[in-house]
Amino acid sequence: QVHLVESGGGSVQSGGSLRLSCTVFGYSYIRYYTAWFRQAPGKEREGVAAIDGNGSTTYADSVKGRFTISQDKLEITLYLQMDSLKPEDTAMYYCAADRNWWGLRPMYTYWGQGTQVTVSS
């Protein structure tokens, strides 16, 4: 069983930066694909960034050039570096994992509890 725990959320002013972390517990030799999603009040959950087993990354158009997804070499911790934050980035951010590659589609099996990011203007 895989268990995900996010951290690093908080409040920041527009133009600021935050770094989210997601620790994957229950890791085994089986590779899991991971991604970040976010959900704002009254909106659907949307994919933000995903990383595959070869280190290739995929980003939503709304965050390209501002957000960077990465993993440590043991693939135990997933990161999301968020720069040039905007008020519209305000949302609950979730990390997700699955043995299958889903890209930015919310089809992942395992989800964290979420961490809140609030960007003020």
Phi, psi and omega in degrees: 000133180260136181232130183245137180228118179268156173204167174105356178289172179164194180250139182211156177277158178306134182094350181278185183227152172216154176235118178266146176235150177220115179265131181261115176261152181082020181295140176228187182289347178284127182286137174248139172273144186227158182202164173247139175232166174215155179215120177266156180305129178079004181240161177284156176291134182234145177286137181254309182202148179219154180225134183263183185294340179264003180088002177287143186241153177227137182230149170291147181303327184291344183240357181303134180085350180243327182250148177225125177262142179205167177224151173286167188295333179275357180058033179261332180238130177254141182236155170223106175274122183242115180244164179049048184295146180239158178304327180288355174276353180299124183181171168273129182254134182236143168259154184217153181216152178198156176284343177256155179272121179244357182061234181261011177277138184281052184255007183293149183280319187250137183225146172279180183274348177096153175222135187277134173239125180234124181243121181259149181273000000 
